[in-house]
XYZ file of C-alpha atoms in Angstrom:
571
model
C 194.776 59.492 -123.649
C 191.078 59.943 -123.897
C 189.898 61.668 -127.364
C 186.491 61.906 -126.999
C 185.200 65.657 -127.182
C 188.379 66.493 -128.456
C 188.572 68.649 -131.324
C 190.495 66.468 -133.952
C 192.402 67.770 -137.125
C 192.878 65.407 -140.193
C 195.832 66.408 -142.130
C 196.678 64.535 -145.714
C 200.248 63.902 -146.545
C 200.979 62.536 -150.106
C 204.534 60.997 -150.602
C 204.627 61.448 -154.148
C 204.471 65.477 -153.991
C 206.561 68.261 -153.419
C 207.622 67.453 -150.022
C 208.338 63.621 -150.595
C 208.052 61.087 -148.036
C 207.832 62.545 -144.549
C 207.382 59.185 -142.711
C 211.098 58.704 -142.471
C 211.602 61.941 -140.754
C 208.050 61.999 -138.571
C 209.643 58.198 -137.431
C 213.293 59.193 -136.551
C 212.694 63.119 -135.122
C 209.171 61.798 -133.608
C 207.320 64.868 -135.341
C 207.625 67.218 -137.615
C 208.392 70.712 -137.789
C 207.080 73.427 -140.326
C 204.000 71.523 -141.508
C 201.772 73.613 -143.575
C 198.962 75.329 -141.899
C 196.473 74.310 -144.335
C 193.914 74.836 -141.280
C 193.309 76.894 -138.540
C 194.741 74.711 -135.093
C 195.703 75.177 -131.738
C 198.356 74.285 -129.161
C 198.025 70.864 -127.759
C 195.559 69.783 -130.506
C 195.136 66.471 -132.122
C 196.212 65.540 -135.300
C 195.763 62.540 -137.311
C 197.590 62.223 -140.408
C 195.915 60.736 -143.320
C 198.200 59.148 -146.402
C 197.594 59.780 -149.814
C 198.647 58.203 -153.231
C 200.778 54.991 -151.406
C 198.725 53.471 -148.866
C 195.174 55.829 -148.557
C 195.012 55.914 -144.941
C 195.234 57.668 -141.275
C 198.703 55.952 -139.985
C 199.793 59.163 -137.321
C 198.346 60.934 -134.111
C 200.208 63.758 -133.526
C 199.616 66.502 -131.622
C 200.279 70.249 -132.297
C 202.967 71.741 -130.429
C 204.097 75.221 -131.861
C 202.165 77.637 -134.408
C 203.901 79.782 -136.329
C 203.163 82.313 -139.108
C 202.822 79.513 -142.472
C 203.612 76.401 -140.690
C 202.795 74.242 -137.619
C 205.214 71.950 -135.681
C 203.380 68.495 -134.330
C 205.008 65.973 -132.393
C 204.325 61.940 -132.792
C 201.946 60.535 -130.322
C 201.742 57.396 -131.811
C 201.925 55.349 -135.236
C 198.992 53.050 -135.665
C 200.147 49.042 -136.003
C 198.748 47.349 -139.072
C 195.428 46.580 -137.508
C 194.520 49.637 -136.753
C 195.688 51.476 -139.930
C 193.984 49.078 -141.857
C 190.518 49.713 -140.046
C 191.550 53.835 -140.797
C 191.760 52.693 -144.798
C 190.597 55.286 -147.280
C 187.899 52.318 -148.195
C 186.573 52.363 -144.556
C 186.494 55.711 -144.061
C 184.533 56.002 -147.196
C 182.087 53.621 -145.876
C 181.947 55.649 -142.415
C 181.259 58.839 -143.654
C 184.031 60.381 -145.112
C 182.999 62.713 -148.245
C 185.428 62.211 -151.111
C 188.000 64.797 -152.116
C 187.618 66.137 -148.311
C 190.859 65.731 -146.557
C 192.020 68.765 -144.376
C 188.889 69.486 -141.948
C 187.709 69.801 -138.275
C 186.932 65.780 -137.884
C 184.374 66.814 -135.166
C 182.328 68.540 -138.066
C 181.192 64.841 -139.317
C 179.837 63.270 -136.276
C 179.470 59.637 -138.342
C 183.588 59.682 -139.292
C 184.308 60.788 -135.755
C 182.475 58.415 -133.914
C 183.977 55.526 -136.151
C 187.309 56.662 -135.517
C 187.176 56.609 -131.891
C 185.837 53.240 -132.296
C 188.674 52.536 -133.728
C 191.088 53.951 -131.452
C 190.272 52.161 -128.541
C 191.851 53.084 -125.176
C 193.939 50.119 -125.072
C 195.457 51.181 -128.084
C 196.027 54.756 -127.789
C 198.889 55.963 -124.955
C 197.827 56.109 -121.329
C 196.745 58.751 -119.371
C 199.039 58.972 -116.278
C 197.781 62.297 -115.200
C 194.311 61.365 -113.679
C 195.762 62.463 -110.281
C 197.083 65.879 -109.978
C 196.669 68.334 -107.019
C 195.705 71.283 -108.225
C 197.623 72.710 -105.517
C 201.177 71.287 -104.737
C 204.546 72.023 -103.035
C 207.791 70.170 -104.389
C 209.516 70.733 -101.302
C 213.125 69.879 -100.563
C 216.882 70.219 -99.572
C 218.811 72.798 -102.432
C 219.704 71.430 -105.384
C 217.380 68.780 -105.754
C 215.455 69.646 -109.109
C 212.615 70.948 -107.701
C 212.145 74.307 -110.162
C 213.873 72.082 -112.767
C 210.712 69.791 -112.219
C 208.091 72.362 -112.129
C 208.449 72.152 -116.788
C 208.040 68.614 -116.116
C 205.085 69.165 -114.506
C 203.685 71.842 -115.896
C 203.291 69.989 -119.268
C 202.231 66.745 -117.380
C 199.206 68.781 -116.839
C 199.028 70.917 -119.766
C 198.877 68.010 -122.348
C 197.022 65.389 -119.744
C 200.121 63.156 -119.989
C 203.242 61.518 -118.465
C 206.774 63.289 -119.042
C 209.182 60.354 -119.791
C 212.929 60.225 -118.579
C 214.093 59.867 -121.853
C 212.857 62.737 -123.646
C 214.602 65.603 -124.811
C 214.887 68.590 -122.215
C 215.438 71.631 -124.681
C 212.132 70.303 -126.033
C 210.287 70.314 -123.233
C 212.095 73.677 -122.332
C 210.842 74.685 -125.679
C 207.392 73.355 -124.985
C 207.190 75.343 -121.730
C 208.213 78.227 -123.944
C 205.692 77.936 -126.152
C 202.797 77.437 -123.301
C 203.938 80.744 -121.614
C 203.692 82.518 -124.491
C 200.153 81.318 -124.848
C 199.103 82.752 -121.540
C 199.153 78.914 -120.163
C 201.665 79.238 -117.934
C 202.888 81.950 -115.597
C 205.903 81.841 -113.494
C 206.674 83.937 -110.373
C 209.216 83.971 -107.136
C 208.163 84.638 -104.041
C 210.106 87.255 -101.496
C 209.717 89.504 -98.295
C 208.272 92.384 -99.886
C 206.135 90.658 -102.711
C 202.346 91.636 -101.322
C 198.852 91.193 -102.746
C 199.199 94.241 -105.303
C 200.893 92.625 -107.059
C 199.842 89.221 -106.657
C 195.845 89.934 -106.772
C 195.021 93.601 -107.844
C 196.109 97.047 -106.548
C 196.072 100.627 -107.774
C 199.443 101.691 -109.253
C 200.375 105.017 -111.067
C 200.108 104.560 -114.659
C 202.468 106.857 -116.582
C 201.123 109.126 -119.636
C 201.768 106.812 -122.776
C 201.867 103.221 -121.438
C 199.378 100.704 -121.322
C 195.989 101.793 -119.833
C 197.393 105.210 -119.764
C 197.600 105.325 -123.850
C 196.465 108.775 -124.320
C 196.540 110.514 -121.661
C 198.982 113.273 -121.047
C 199.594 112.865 -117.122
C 200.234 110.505 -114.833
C 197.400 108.225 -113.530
C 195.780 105.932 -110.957
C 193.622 102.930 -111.237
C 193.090 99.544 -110.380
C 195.195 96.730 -112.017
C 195.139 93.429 -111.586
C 197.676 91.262 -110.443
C 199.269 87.693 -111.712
C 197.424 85.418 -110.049
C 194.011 87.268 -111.063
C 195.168 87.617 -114.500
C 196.052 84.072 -115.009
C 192.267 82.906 -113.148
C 190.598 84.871 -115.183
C 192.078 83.458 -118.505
C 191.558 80.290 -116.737
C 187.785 80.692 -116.308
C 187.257 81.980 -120.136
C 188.467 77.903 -120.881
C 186.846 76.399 -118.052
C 184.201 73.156 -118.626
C 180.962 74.852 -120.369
C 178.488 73.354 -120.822
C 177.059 73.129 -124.046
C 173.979 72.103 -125.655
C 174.916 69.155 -128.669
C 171.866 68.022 -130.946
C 171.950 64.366 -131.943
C 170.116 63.528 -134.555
C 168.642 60.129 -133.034
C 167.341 58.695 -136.239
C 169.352 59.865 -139.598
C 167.088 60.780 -142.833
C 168.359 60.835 -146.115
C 166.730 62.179 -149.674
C 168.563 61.037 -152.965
C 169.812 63.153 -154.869
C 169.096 61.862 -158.748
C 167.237 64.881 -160.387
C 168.340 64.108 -163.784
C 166.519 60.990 -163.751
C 163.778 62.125 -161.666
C 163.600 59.610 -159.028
C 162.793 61.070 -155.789
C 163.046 58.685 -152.598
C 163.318 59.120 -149.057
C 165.002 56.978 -145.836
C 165.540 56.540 -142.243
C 168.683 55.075 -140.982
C 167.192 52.862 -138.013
C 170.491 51.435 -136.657
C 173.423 50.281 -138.365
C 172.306 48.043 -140.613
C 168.451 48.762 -141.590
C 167.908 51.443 -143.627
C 163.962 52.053 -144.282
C 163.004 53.603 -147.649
C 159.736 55.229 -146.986
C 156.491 55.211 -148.272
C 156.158 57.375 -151.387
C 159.588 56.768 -152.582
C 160.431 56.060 -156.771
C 162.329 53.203 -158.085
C 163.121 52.985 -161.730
C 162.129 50.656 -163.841
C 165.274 50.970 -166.636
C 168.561 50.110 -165.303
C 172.022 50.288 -167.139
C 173.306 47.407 -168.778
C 176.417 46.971 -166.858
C 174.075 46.611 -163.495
C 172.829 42.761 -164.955
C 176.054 41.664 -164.020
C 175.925 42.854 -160.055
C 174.103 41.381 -157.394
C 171.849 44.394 -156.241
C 170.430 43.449 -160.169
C 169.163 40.081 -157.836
C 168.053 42.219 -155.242
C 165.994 44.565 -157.286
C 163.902 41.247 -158.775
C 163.124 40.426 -154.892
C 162.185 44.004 -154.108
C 159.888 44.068 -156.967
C 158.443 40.832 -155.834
C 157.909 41.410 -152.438
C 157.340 45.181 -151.610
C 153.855 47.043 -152.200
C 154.110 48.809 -155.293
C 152.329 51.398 -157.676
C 153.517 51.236 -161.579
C 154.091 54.027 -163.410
C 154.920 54.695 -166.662
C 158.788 55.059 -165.743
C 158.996 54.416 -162.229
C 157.710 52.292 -159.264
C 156.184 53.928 -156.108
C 156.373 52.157 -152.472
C 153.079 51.781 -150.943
C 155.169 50.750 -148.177
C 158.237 51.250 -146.425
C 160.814 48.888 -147.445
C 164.011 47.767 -145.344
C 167.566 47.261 -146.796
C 170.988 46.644 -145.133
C 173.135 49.215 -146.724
C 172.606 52.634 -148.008
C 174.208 51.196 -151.398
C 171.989 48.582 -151.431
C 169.084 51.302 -151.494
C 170.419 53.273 -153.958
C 171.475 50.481 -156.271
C 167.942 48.914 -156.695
C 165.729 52.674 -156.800
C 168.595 54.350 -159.445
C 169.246 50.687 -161.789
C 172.990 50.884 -161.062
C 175.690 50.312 -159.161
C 176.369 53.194 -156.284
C 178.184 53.650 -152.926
C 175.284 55.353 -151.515
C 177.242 58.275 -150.107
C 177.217 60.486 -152.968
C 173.392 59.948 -153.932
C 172.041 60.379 -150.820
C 171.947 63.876 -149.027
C 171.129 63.834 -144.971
C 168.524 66.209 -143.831
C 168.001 67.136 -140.311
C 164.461 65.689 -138.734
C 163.153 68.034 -136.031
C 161.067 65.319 -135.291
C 163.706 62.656 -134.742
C 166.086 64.853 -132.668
C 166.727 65.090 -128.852
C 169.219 67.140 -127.121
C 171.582 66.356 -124.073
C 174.490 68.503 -122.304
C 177.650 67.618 -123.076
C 181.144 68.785 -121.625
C 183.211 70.252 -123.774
C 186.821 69.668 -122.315
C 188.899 72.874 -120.835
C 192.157 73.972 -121.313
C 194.461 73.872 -117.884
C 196.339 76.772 -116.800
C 199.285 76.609 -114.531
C 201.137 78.841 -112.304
C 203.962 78.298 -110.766
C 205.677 79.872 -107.706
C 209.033 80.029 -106.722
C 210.234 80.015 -103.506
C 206.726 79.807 -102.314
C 207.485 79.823 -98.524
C 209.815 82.933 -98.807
C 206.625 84.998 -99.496
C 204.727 86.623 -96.489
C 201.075 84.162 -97.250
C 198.530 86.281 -95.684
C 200.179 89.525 -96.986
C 200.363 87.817 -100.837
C 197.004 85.947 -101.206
C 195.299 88.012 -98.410
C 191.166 86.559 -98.298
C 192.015 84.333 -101.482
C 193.427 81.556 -99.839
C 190.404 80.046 -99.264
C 189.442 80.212 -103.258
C 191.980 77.982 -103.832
C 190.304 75.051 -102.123
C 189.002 72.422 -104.648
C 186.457 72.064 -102.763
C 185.588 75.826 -103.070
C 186.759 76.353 -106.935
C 184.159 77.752 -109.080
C 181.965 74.855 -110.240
C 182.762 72.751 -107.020
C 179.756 71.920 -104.645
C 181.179 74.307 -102.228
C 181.876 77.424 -104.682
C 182.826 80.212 -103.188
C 183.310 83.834 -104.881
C 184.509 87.035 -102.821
C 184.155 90.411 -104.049
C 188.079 92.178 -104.401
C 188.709 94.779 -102.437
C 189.818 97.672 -105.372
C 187.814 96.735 -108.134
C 185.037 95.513 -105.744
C 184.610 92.186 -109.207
C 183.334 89.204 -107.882
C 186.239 86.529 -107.929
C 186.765 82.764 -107.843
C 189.264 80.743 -108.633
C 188.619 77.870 -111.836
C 189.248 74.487 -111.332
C 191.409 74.598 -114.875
C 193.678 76.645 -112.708
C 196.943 74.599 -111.322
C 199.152 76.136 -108.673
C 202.943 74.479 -108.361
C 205.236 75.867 -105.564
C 208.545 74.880 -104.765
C 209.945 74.931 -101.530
C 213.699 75.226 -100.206
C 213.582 73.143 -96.908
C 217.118 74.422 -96.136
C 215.370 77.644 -95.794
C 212.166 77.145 -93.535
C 211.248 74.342 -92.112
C 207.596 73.159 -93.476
C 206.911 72.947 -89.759
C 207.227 76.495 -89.251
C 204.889 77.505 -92.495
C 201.809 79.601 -92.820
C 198.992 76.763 -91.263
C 197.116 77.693 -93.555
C 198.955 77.519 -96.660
C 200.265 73.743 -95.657
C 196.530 72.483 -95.319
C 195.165 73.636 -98.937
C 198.253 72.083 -100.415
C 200.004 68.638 -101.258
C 203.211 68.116 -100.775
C 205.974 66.116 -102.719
C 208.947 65.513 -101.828
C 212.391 65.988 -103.571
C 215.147 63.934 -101.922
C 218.625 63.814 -103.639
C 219.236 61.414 -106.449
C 222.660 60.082 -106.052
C 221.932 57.243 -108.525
C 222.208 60.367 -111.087
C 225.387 60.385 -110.601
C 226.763 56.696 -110.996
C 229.989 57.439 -112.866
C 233.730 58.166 -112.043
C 235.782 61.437 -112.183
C 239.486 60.463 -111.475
C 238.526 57.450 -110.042
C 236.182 59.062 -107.215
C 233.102 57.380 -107.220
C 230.516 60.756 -107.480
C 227.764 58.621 -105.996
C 229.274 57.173 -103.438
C 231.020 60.647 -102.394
C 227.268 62.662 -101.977
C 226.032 59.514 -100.573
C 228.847 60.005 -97.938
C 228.516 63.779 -97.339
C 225.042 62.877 -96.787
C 225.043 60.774 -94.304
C 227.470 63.375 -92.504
C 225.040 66.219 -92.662
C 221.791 64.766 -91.352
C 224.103 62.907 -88.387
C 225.413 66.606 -87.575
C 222.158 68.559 -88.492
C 218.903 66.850 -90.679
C 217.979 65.603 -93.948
C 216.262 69.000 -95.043
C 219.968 70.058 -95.439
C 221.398 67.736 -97.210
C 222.750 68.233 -100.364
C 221.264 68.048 -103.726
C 222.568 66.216 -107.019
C 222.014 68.879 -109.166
C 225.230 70.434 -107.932
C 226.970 67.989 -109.530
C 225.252 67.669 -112.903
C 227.889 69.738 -114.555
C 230.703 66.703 -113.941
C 228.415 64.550 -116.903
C 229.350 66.990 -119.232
C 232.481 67.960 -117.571
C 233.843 65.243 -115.904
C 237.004 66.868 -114.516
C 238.615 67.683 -111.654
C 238.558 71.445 -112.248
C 235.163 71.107 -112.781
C 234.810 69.334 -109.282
C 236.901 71.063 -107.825
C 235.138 74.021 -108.960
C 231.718 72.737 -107.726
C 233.237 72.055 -104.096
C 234.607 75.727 -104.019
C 231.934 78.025 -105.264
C 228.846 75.876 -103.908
C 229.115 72.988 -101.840
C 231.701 74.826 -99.169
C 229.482 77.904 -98.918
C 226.501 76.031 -98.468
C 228.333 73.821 -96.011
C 229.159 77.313 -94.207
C 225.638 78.784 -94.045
C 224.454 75.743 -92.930
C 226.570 75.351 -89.921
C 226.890 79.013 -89.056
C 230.651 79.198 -89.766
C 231.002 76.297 -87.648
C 234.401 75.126 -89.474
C 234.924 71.859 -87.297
C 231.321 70.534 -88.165
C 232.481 71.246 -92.177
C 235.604 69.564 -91.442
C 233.626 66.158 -90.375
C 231.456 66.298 -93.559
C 234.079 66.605 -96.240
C 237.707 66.033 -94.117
C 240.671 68.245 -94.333
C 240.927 67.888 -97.964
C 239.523 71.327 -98.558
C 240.159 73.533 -95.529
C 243.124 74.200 -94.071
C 243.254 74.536 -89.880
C 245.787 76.925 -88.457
C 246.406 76.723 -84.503
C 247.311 80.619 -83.309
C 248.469 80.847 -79.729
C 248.077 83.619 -77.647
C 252.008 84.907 -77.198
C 251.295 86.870 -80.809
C 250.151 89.607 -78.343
C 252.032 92.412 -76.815
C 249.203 93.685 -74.410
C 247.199 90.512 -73.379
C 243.506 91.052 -72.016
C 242.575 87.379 -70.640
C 238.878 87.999 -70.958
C 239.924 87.891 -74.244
C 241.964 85.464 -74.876
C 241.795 81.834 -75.598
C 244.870 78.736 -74.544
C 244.512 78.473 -78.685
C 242.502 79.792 -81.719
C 241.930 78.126 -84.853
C 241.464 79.826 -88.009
C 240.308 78.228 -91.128
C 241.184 78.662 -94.738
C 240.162 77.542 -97.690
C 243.208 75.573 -99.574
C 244.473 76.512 -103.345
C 244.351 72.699 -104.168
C 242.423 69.834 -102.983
C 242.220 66.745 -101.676
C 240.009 64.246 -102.797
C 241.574 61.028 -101.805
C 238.965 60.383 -99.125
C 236.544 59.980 -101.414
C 238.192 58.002 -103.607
């Protein structure tokens, strides 16, 4: 997980106040819901939690993952070890530019603090990024009931938050997640079918009733152009794309201090980390307060007066030359005659003369849309010229960029590189051999094979596993493995694990499918699952009065579907 250019929120938390300690339940629910919006935030944005009153310092990242009307909700990215929280100490901090009594605030607004802490939080230490690779176009393609749609949240958010899904996380969170993204205009979801067509799908012109949207005021029915999903969803895309924009450094840090009251005025330049140049001009007073004697900077003073140029005055001392010291402290220490941190005495000023500028990229949100059923859809009749857009290679900001002006609304178009497209793809149902050329080329495909390893567990002693490994191996002897048979069918049986609930399974999906499959060909189904489930009845021809022996058959079978069944070859 990279965090530079990241906008980063630091949130306090004291344990001592109203809410109590909230470490137990960030630790055990890995987040926390309902946090107080103390500041404005966004989906999917960082948050490091800073601890008050017990230990006084950042020990969270968390990340925001719903916004509602008072409160956020943040899940737990990752609690610093020891090392690291130490280093994110309220002392530290201090010394790295934090501004006392300044908790809740955009860390991004103190360039100082946020470049320390991402020194801090080096990548080694901070959760991978397993999402360096995604298409931005791709087809999960394979047999039913493989988890292909089920996969598309998985991957959705994989994208969306630049990071790897784990097996063991919670699905009605994700689910929730996906929610939450769709609601934000991240994520749009749509099926494919015969008569879905680029109206729709790009922009068309539809009758807009009196009183609906568009149409607000009007009185009669009207006509005009509107657009369509997938150029909705680009151009929300494109208002979050990469911009580029224009940062100003300031190369060489200047500070005045800030001691009116005893009318010391001094200037300095911060030339790296440790050299800090008073400048020529600058006042350092001759009293000092009695408790300074005891400090060291008291020592330092006597070898600044010793060795730098000076001018006496009445009250003060005035550099004739610059003077170099390690530590803004230090400075302030020996011009003021006592003890300071340095931070609140000295005030930065910007230096046009010490600036330069360069372009930075200022990370973009990523969009995703997902189609069902993708190869159900007629391709040239959906995405019509657009197909090409979709290229990376022709995205807008690619080397190739291509933009095509629409047809209705005659806009100039192109599709952002922020812009993910996820298809899934029945194999049962067309064979990837036999889709649009032109569609298979601009994507990637994955494939979803059955799992049976899902299903390692028992229901009255039949081995699930073993039993879709078995009717597997049947149906790609008889026909191929695009129509085999997912595990998802039988997902129900780990929450159910009865033989009603099998039994169930077999007679409302897996005996159909069998059926469509083989075209009604009952003696194929019979060698997949045995005569367990069907019953065969031989019908001879003497049931006929009047016989017609183009008609007729030496026997006919006729095959039922029986009350109860029989398992025991799988077992």
């Amino acid at each position: 997980m990279n965090l530079l250019n990241e906008k980063i929120v630091v949130l306090t938390h004291n344990p001592k106040g109203d809410w109590g300690d909230v470490r137990p339940i960030i630790e055990l629910e890995k987040g926390y819901k309902k946090w107080n919006k103390s500041i404005n935030v966004e989906i999917g944005q960082f948050v490091l939690i800073y601890i008050s009153k017990t230990v006084f310092r950042i020990e969270y990242l968390m990340r925001v993952v719903k916004i509602n009307e008072n409160t956020i909700d943040l899940e737990l990215i990752e609690k610093f070890d020891e090392n690291i929280a130490k280093l994110l100490s309220y002392d530290n901090l201090l010394k790295h530019g934090l501004k006392p009594a300044t908790v809740n605030y955009i860390l991004n607004n103190n360039v100082e603090l946020y470049e320390y802490i991402l020194s801090v939080l080096k990548e080694e230490s901070m959760p991978k990024n397993n999402n360096l690779n995604q298409s931005l176009n791709q087809i999960l393609y394979g047999p039913p009931g493989t988890g292909k749609t089920y996969n598309t949240i998985n991957k959705a958010i994989e994208i969306i938050e630049n990071r790897k899904v784990l097996d063991d996380e919670n699905r009605e969170e994700l689910k929730a997640k996906f929610e939450e993204y769709k609601k934000a205009g991240q994520i749009e979801f749509v099926t494919f079918h015969q008569s879905y067509g680029y109206e729709e799908f790009v922009e068309g012109i539809k009758a807009i009733p009196a009183g609906k949207d568009g149409n607000e005021n009007g009185t009669e029915m009207i006509y005009d152009v509107v657009d369509g999903l997938f150029k909705k969803i680009s151009d929300n895309a494109f208002k979050n794309f990469i911009t580029k924009v224009k940062k100003t450094i300031n190369y060489k840090k200047r500070f005045v201090l800030n001691a009116k009251s005893l009318n010391i005025q001094a200037e300095l330049i911060q030339e790296d980390e440790n050299t800090y140049k008073v400048l020529k001009g600058s006042k350092i007073r001759k009293g000092e307060a009695e408790s300074f004697k005891n400090y060291n900077y008291s020592d330092l003073k006597k070898t600044v007066l010793s060795e730098a140029k000076l001018k006496e005055e009445s009250e003060f001392y005035i550099l004739e030359d610059d003077f170099t010291f390690q530590s803004l402290s230090a400075a302030s220490s020996v011009i003021l005659g006592r003890m300071s941190n340095g931070l609140i005495d000295w005030k930065e000023v910007i230096d046009e003369n010490n600036l330069f500028t360069t372009n930075d990229e200022k990370p973009s949100q990523n969009y995703i849309l997902i189609i069902d059923e993708i190869n159900r859809g007629n391709i040239s009749k959906i995405f019509g010229e657009l197909i090409t857009l979709i290229e990376p290679s022709k995205r807008i900001g690619a080397d190739e960029e291509i933009k095509v002006k629409l047809p209705y609304s005659n806009d100039d178009f192109g599709v952002p590189q922020n812009l993910y497209i996820i298809g899934t793809m029945n194999t049962a149902d067309r064979s990837i051999a036999l889709m649009d050329t032109a569609l298979r080329r601009r994507f990637e495909f994955v494939e979803m094979l059955p799992k049976p390893e899902l299903l390692d567990f028992e229901v009255e002693n039949i081995n699930i596993k073993l039993m879709l490994e078995k009717i597997n191996k049947r149906v790609e002897y008889l026909y191929d493995r695009d129509h085999t048979i997912g595990h998802a069918y039988f997902m129900s049986l780990k929450d159910n694990p009865t033989l009603d609930e099998l039994e169930n399974i077999f007679k409302n999906k897996i005996i159909p499918l069998l059926s469509e499959y083989f075209y009604d060909d009952w003696e194929k189904i019979l060698m997949v699952i045995g005569d367990g489930f069907i019953q065969k009845e031989i019908i001879q021809d003497d049931i006929f009065e009047y016989q017609v022996d183009d008609y007729l058959e030496e026997e006919k079978s006729i095959y039922t579907i029986k009350n109860k069944f029989d398992f025991s070859s799988f077992r």
